[in-house]
PDB file of C-alpha atoms in Angstrom:
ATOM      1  CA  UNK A   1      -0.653 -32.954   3.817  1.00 46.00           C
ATOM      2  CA  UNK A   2      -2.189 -33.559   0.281  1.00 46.00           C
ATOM      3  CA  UNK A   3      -1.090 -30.282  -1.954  1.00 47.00           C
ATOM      4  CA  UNK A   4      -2.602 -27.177   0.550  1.00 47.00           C
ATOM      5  CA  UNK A   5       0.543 -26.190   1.425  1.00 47.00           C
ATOM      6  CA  UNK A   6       1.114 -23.409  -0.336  1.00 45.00           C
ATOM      7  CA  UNK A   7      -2.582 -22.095   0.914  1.00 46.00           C
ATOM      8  CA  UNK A   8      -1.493 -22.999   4.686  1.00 82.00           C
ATOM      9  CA  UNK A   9       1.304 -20.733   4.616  1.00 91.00           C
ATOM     10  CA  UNK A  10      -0.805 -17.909   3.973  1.00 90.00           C
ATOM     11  CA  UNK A  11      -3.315 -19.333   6.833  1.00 92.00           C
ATOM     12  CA  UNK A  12      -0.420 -19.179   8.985  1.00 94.00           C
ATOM     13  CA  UNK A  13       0.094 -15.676   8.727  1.00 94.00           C
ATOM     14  CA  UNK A  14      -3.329 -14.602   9.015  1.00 92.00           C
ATOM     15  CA  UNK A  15      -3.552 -16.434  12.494  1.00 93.00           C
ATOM     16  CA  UNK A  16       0.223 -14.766  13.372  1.00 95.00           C
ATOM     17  CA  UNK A  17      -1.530 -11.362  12.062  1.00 93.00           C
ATOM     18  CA  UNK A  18      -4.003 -12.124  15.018  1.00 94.00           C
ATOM     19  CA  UNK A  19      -0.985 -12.858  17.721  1.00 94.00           C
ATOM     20  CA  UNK A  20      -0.249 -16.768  17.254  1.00 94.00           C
ATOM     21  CA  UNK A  21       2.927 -17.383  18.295  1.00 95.00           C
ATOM     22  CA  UNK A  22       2.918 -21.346  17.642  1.00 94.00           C
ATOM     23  CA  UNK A  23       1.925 -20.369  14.139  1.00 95.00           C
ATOM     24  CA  UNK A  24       4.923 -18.092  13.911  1.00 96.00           C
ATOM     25  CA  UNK A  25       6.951 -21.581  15.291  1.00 96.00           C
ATOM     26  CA  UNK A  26       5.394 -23.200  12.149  1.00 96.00           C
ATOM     27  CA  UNK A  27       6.063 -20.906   9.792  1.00 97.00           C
ATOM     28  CA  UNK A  28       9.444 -20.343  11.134  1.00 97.00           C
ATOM     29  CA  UNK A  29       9.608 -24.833  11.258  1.00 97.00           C
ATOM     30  CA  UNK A  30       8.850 -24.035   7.133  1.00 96.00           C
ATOM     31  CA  UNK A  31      11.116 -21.321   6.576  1.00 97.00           C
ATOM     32  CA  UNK A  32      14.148 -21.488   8.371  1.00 98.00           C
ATOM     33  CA  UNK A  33      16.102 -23.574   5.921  1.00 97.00           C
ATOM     34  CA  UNK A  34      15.195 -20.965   3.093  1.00 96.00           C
ATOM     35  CA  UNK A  35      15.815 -17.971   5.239  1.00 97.00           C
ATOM     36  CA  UNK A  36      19.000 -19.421   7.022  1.00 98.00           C
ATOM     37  CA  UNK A  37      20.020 -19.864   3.314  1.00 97.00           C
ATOM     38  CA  UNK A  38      19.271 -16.652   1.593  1.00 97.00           C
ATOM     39  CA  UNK A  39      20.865 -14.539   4.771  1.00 97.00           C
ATOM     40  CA  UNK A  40      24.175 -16.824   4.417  1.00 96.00           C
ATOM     41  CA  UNK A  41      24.687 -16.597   1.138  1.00 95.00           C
ATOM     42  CA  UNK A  42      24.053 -12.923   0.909  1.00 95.00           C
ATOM     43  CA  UNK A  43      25.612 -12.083   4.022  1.00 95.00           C
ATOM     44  CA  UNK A  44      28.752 -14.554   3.786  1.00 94.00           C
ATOM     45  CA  UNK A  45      28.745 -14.772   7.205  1.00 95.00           C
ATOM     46  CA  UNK A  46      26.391 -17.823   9.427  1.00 95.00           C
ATOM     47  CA  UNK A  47      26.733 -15.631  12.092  1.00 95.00           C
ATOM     48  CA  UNK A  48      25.118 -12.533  10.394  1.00 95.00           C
ATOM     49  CA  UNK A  49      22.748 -14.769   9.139  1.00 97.00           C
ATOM     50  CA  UNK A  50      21.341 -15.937  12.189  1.00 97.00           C
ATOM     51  CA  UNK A  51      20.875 -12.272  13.345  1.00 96.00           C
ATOM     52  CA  UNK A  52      18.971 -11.828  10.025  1.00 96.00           C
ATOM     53  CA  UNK A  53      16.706 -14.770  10.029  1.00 97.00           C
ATOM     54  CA  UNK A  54      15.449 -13.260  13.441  1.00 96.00           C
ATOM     55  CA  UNK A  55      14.863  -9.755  12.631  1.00 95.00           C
ATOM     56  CA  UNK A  56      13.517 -11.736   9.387  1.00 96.00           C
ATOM     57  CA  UNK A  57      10.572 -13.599  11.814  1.00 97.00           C
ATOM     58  CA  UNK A  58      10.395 -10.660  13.991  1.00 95.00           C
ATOM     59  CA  UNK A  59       9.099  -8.563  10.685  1.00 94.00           C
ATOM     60  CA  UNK A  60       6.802 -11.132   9.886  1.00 95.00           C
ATOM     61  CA  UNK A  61       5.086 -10.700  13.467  1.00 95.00           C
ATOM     62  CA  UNK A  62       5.115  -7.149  13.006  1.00 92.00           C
ATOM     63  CA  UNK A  63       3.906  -6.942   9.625  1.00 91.00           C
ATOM     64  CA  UNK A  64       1.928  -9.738   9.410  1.00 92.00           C
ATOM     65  CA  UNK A  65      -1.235  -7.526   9.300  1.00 89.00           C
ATOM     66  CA  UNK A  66      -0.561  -6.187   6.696  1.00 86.00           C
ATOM     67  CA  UNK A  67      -0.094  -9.052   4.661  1.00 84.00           C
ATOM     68  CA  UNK A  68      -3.765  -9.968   5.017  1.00 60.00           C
ATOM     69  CA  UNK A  69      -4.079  -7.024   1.995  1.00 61.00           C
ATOM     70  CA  UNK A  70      -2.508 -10.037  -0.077  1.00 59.00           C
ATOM     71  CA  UNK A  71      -0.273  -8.911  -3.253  1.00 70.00           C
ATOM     72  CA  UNK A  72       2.059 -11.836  -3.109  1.00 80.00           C
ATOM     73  CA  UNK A  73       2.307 -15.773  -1.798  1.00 85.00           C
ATOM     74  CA  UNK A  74       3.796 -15.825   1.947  1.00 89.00           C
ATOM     75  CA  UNK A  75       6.415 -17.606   0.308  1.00 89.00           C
ATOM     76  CA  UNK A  76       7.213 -14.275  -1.888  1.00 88.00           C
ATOM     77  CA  UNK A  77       6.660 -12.600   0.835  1.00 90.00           C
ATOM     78  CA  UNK A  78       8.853 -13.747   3.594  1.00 93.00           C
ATOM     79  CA  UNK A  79      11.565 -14.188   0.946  1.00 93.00           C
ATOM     80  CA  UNK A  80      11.225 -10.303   0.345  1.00 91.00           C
ATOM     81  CA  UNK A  81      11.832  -9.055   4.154  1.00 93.00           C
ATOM     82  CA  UNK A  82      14.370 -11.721   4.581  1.00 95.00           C
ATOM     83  CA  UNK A  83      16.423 -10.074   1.552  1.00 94.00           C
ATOM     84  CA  UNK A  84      15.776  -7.203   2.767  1.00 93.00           C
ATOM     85  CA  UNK A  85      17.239  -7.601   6.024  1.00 94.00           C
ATOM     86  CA  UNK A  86      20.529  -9.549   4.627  1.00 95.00           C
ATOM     87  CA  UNK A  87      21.015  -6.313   2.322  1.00 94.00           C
ATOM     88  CA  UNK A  88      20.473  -4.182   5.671  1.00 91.00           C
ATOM     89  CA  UNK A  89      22.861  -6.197   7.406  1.00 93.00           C
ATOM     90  CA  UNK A  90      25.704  -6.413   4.743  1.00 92.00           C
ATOM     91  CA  UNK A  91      25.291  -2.753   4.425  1.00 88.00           C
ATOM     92  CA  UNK A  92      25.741  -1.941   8.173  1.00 84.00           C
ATOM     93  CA  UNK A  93      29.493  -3.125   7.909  1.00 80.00           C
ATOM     94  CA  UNK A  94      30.115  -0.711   5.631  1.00 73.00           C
ATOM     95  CA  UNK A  95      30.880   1.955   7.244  1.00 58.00           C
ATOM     96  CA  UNK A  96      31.104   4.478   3.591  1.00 56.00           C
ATOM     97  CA  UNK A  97      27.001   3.182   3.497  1.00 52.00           C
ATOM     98  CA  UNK A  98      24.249   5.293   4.654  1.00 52.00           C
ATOM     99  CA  UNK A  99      22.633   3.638   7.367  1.00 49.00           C
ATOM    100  CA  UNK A 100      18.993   1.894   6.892  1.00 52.00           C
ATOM    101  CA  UNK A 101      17.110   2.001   9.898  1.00 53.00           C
ATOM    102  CA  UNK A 102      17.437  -1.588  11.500  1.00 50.00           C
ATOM    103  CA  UNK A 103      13.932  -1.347  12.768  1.00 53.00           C
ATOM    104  CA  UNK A 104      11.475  -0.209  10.278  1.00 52.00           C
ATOM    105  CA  UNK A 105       9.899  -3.089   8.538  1.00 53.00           C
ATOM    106  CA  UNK A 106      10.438  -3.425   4.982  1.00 54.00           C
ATOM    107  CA  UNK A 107       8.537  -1.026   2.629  1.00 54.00           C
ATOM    108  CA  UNK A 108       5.649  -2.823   0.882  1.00 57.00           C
ATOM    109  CA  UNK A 109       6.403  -1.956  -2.997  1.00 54.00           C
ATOM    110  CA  UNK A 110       9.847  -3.906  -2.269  1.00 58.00           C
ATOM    111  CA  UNK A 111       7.420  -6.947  -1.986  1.00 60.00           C
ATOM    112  CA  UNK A 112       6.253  -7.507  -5.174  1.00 59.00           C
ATOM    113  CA  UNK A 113       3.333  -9.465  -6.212  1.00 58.00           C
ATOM    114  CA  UNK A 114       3.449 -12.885  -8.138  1.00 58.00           C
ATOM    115  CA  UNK A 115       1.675 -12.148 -11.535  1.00 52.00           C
ATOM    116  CA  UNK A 116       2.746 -15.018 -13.382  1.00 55.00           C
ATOM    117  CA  UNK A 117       2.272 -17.883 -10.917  1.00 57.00           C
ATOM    118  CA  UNK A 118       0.664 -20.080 -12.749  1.00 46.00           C
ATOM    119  CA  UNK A 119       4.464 -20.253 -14.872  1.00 52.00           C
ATOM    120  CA  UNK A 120       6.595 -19.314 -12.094  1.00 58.00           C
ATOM    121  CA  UNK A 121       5.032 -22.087  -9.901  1.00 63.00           C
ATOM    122  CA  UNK A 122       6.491 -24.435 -12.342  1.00 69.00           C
ATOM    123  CA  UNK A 123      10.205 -23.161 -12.092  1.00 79.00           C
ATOM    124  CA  UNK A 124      13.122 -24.811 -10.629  1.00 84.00           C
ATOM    125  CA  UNK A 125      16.687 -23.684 -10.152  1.00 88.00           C
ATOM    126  CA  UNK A 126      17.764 -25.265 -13.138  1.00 90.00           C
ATOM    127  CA  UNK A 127      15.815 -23.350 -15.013  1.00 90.00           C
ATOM    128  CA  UNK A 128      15.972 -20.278 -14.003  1.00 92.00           C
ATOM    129  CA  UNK A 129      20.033 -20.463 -13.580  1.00 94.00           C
ATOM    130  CA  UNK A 130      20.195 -21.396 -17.361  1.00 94.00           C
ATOM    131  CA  UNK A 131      18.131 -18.294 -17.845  1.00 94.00           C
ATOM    132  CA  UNK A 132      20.469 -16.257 -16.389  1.00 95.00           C
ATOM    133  CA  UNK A 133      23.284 -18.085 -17.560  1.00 95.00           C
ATOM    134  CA  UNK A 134      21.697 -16.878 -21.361  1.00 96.00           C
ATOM    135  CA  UNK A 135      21.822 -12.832 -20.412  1.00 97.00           C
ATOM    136  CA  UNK A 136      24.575 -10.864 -21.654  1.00 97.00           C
ATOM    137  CA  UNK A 137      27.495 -11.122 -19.282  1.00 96.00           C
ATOM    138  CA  UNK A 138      27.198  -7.473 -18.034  1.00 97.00           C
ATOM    139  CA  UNK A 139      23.869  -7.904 -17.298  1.00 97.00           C
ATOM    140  CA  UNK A 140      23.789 -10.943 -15.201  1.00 97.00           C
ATOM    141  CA  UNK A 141      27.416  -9.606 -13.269  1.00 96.00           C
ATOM    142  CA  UNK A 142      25.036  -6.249 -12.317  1.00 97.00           C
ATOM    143  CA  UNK A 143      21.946  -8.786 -11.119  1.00 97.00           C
ATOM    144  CA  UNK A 144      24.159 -10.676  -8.970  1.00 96.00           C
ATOM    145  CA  UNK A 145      25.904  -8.116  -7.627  1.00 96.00           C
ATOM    146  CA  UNK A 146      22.863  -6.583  -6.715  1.00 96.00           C
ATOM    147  CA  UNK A 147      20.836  -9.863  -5.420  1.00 96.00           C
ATOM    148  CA  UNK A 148      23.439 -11.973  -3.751  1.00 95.00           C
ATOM    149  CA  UNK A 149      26.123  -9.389  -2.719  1.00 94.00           C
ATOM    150  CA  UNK A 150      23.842  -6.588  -1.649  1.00 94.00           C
ATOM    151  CA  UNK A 151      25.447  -3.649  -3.767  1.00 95.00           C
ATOM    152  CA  UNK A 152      23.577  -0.668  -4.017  1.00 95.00           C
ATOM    153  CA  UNK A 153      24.141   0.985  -7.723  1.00 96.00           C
ATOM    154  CA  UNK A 154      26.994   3.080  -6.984  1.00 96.00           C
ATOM    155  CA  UNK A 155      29.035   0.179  -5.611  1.00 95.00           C
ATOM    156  CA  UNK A 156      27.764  -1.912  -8.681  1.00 96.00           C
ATOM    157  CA  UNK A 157      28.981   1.058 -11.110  1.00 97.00           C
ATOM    158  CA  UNK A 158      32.286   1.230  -8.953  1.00 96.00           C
ATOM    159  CA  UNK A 159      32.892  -2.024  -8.507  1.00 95.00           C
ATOM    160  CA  UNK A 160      32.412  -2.883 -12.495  1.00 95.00           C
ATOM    161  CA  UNK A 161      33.576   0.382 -13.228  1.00 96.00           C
ATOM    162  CA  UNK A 162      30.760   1.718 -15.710  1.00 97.00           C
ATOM    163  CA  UNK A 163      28.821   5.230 -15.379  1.00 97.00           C
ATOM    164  CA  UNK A 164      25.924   5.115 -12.566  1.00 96.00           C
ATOM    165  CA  UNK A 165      23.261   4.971 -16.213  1.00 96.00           C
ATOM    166  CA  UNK A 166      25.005   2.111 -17.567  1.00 97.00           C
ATOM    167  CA  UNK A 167      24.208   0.158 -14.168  1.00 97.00           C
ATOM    168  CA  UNK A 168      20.562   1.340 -13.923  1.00 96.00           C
ATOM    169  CA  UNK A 169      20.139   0.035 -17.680  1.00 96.00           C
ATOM    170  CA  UNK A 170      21.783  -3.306 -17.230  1.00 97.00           C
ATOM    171  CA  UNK A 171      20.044  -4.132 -14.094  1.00 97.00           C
ATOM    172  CA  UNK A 172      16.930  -3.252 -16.145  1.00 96.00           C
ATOM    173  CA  UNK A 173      17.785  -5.517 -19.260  1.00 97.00           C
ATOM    174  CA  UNK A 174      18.802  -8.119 -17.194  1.00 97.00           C
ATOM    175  CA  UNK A 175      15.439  -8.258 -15.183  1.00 96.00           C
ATOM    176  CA  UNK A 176      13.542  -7.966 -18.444  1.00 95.00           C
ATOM    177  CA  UNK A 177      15.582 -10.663 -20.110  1.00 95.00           C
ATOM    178  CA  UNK A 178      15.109 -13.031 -17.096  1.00 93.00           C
ATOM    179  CA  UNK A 179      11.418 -12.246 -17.214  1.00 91.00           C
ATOM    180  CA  UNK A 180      11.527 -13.440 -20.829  1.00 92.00           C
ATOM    181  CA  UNK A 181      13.276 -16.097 -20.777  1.00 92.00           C
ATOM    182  CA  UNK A 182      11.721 -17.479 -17.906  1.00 89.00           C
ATOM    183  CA  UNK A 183       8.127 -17.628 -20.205  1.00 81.00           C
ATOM    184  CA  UNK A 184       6.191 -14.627 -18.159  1.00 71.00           C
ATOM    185  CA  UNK A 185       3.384 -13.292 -20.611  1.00 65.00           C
ATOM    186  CA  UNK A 186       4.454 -10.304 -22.355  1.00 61.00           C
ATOM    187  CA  UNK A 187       3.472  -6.892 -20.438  1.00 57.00           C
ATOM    188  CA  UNK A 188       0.488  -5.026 -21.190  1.00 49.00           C
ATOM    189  CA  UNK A 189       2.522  -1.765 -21.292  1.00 44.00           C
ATOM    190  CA  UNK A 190       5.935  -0.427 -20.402  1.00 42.00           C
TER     191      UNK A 190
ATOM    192  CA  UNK B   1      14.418  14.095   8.221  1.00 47.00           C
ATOM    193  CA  UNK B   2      16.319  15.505   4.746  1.00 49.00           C
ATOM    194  CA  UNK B   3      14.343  14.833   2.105  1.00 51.00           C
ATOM    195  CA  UNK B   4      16.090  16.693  -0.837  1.00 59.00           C
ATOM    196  CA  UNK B   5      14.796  14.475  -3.608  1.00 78.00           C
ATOM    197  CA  UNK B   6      12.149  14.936  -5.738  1.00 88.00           C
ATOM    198  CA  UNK B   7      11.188  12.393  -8.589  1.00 91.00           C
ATOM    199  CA  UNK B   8       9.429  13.402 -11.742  1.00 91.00           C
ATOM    200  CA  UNK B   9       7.602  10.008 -13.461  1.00 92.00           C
ATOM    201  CA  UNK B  10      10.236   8.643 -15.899  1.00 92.00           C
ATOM    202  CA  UNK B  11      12.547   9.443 -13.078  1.00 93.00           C
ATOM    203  CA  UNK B  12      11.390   7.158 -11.325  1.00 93.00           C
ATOM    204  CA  UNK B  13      10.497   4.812 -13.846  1.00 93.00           C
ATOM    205  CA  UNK B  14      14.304   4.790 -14.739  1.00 93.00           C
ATOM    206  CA  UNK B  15      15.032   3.595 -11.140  1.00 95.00           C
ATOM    207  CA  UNK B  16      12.390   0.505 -11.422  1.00 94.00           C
ATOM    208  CA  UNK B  17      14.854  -1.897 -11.717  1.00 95.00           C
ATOM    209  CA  UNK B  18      17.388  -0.643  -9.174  1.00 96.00           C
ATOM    210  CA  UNK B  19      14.802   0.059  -6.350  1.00 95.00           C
ATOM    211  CA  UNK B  20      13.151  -3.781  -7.038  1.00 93.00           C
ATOM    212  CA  UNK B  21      16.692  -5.219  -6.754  1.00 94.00           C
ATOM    213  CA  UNK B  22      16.833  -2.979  -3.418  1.00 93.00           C
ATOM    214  CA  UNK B  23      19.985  -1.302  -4.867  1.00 95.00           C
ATOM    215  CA  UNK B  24      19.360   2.042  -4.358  1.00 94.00           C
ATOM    216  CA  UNK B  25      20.341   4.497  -1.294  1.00 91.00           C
ATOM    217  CA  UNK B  26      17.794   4.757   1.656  1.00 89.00           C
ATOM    218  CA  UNK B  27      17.502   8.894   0.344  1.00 91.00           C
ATOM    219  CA  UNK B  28      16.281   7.570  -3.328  1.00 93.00           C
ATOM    220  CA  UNK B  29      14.897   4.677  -1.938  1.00 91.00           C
ATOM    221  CA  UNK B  30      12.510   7.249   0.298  1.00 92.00           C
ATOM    222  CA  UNK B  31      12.347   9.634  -2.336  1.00 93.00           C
ATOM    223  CA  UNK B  32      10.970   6.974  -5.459  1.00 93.00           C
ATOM    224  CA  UNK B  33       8.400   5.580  -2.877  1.00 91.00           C
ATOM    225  CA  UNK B  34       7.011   9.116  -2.293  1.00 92.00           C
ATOM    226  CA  UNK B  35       6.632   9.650  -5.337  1.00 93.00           C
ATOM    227  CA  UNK B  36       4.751   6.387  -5.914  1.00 90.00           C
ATOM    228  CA  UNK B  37       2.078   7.446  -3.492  1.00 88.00           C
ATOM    229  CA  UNK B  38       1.727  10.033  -4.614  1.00 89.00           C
ATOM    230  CA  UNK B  39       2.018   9.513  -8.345  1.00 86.00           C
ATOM    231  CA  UNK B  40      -1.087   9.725 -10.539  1.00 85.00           C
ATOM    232  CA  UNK B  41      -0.271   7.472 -13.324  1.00 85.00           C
ATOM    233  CA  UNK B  42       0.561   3.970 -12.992  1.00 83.00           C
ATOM    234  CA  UNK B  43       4.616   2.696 -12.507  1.00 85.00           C
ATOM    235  CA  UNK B  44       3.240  -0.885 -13.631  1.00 88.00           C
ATOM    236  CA  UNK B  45       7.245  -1.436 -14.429  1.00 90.00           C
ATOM    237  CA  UNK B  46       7.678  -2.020 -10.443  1.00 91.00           C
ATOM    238  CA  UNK B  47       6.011  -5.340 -10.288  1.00 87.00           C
ATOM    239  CA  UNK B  48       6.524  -6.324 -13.789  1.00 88.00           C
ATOM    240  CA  UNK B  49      10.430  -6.248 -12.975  1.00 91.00           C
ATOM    241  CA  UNK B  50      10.054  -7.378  -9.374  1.00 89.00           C
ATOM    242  CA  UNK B  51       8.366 -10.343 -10.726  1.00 87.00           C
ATOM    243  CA  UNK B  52      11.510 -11.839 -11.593  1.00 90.00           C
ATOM    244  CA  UNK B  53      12.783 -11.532  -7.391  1.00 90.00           C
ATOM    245  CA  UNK B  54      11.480 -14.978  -6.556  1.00 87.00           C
ATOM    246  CA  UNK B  55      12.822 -16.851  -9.539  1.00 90.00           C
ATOM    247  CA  UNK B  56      16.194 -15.486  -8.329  1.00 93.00           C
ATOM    248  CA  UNK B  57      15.740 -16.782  -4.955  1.00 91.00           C
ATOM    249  CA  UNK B  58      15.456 -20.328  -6.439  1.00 91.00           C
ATOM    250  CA  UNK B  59      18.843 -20.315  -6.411  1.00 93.00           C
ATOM    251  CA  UNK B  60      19.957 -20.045  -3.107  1.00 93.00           C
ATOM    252  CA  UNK B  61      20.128 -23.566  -1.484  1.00 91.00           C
ATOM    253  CA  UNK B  62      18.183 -24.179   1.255  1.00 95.00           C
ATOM    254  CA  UNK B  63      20.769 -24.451   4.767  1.00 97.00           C
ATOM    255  CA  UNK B  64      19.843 -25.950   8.073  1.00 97.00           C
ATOM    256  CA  UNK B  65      19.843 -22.890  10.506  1.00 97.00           C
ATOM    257  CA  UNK B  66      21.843 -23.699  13.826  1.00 97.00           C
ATOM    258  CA  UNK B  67      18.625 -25.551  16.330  1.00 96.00           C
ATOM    259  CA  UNK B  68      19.137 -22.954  18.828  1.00 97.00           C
ATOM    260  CA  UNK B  69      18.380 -20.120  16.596  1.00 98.00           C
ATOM    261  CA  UNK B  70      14.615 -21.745  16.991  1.00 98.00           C
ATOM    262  CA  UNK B  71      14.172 -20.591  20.519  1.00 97.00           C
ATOM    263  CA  UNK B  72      15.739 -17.522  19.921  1.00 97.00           C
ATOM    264  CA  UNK B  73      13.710 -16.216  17.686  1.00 97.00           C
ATOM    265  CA  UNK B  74      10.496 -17.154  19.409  1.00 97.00           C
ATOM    266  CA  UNK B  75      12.265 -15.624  22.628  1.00 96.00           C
ATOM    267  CA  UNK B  76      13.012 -12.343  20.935  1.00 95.00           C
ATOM    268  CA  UNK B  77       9.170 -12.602  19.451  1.00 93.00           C
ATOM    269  CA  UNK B  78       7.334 -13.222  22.710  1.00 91.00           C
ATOM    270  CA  UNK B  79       9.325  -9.739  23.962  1.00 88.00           C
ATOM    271  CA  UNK B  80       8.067  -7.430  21.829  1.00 79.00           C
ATOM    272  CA  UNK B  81       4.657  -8.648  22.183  1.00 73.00           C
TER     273      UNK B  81
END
């Protein structure tokens, strides 16, 4: 393979969008390792996980058609539904949680589109942990709770014991400060 | 289906960062994307803050899922053909 990687995956879902199981196998072959990954850590449990990384495949079969509209790199994109589901899945043992429905796929605004990649293409984890290591400690506790535990705001603003506002601002910052820090061009407008 | 909120534009705005990060309750959740169809104006916010998503995923490492979760999946997939 000499650098069109990043282009096949995106070929890969256009021929699943038309039915192609072995290219699901290949994309799954690409993906499993990141999926299996994401789902474990969020979900603490390899168990869980494995029940996520399928519904994760199974919502790329479903929804592959839709990706053919093309906001974001497969990559982006499977990482999104595969969040998604380990969020789902955390928040189906909790009982206190109102229930998702297990079977819709996952809205398409909660997959959003690369519009830096020509700096975010050039990140590793190094980099971008150091740039969360650099937010204000409030900040990067209400991101993490968020992305890796699978909080929704009230449990963030219980669980660090700030007002509902203070949570929704924080997770803001944070996101804004990451975006800094990791060198995206300054928005046109906000 | 209860539907009892309704989002004005900064309301929503306000809940950019929350509904990127998927933190919000399915209710809110439902109610900010209505009102993202169905807004007028742009909510460029969304993606600008949702930009940031796949740096975060950089740092999960990468772990071997169990081999037999390979035919599984294709299993469950060729069912709901």
């Amino acid at each position: 393979m000499s650098g069109g990687t990043a282009a096949a995956d995106e070929i890969l879902v256009e021929r699943v969008a038309r039915g192609d199981q072995d290219s699901l196998g290949e994309l799954y072959d690409r993906y499993q390792g990141l999926t299996f990954g994401i789902a474990t850590r969020i979900t603490g449990d390899r168990n869980v996980a494995q029940d996520v990384v399928q519904e994760t495949f199974l919502g790329i079969w479903r929804a592959a058609g839709r990706f053919a509209e093309g906001r974001a790199s497969a990559r982006t994109w499977i990482v999104a539904i595969c969040h998604h589901r380990a969020v789902d899945a955390v928040r189906r043992r909790r009982p206190s949680s109102p229930l998702p429905d297990p079977d819709l796929p996952p809205p398409e605004q909660l997959v959003t589109p690369d519009i830096w990649p020509e700096v975010s293409r050039g990140l590793d984890a190094d980099v971008v942990r150091e740039a969360l290591d650099g937010l204000p400690l409030a900040q990067r506790e209400a991101l993490e709770l968020a992305y890796f535990a699978g909080l929704t705001q009230h449990e963030i603003a219980e669980r660090t014991d700030v007002p509902l506002g203070t949570v929704k601002s924080r997770v803001r910052l944070g996101l804004v400060g990451l975006r800094r820090a990791l060198g995206a061009p300054a928005a046109d407008q906000s | 289906m209860k539907r009892a909120t309704t989002l004005d534009h900064a309301e929503a705005s306000e809940l950019a960062g929350v509904y990127v990060l998927d933190a919000l309750e399915p209710a809110l959740r439902a109610a900010v994307e209505e009102h993202l169809g169905a807004c007028p104006d742009a909510h460029l916010e969304f993606d600008e803050l949702g930009s940031v998503l796949p740096a975060l995923a950089l740092l999960v490492e990468p772990l071997e899922a169990p081999a037999a979760l390979r035919a599984r999946v294709m299993a469950a997939v060729e069912e709901r053909r």
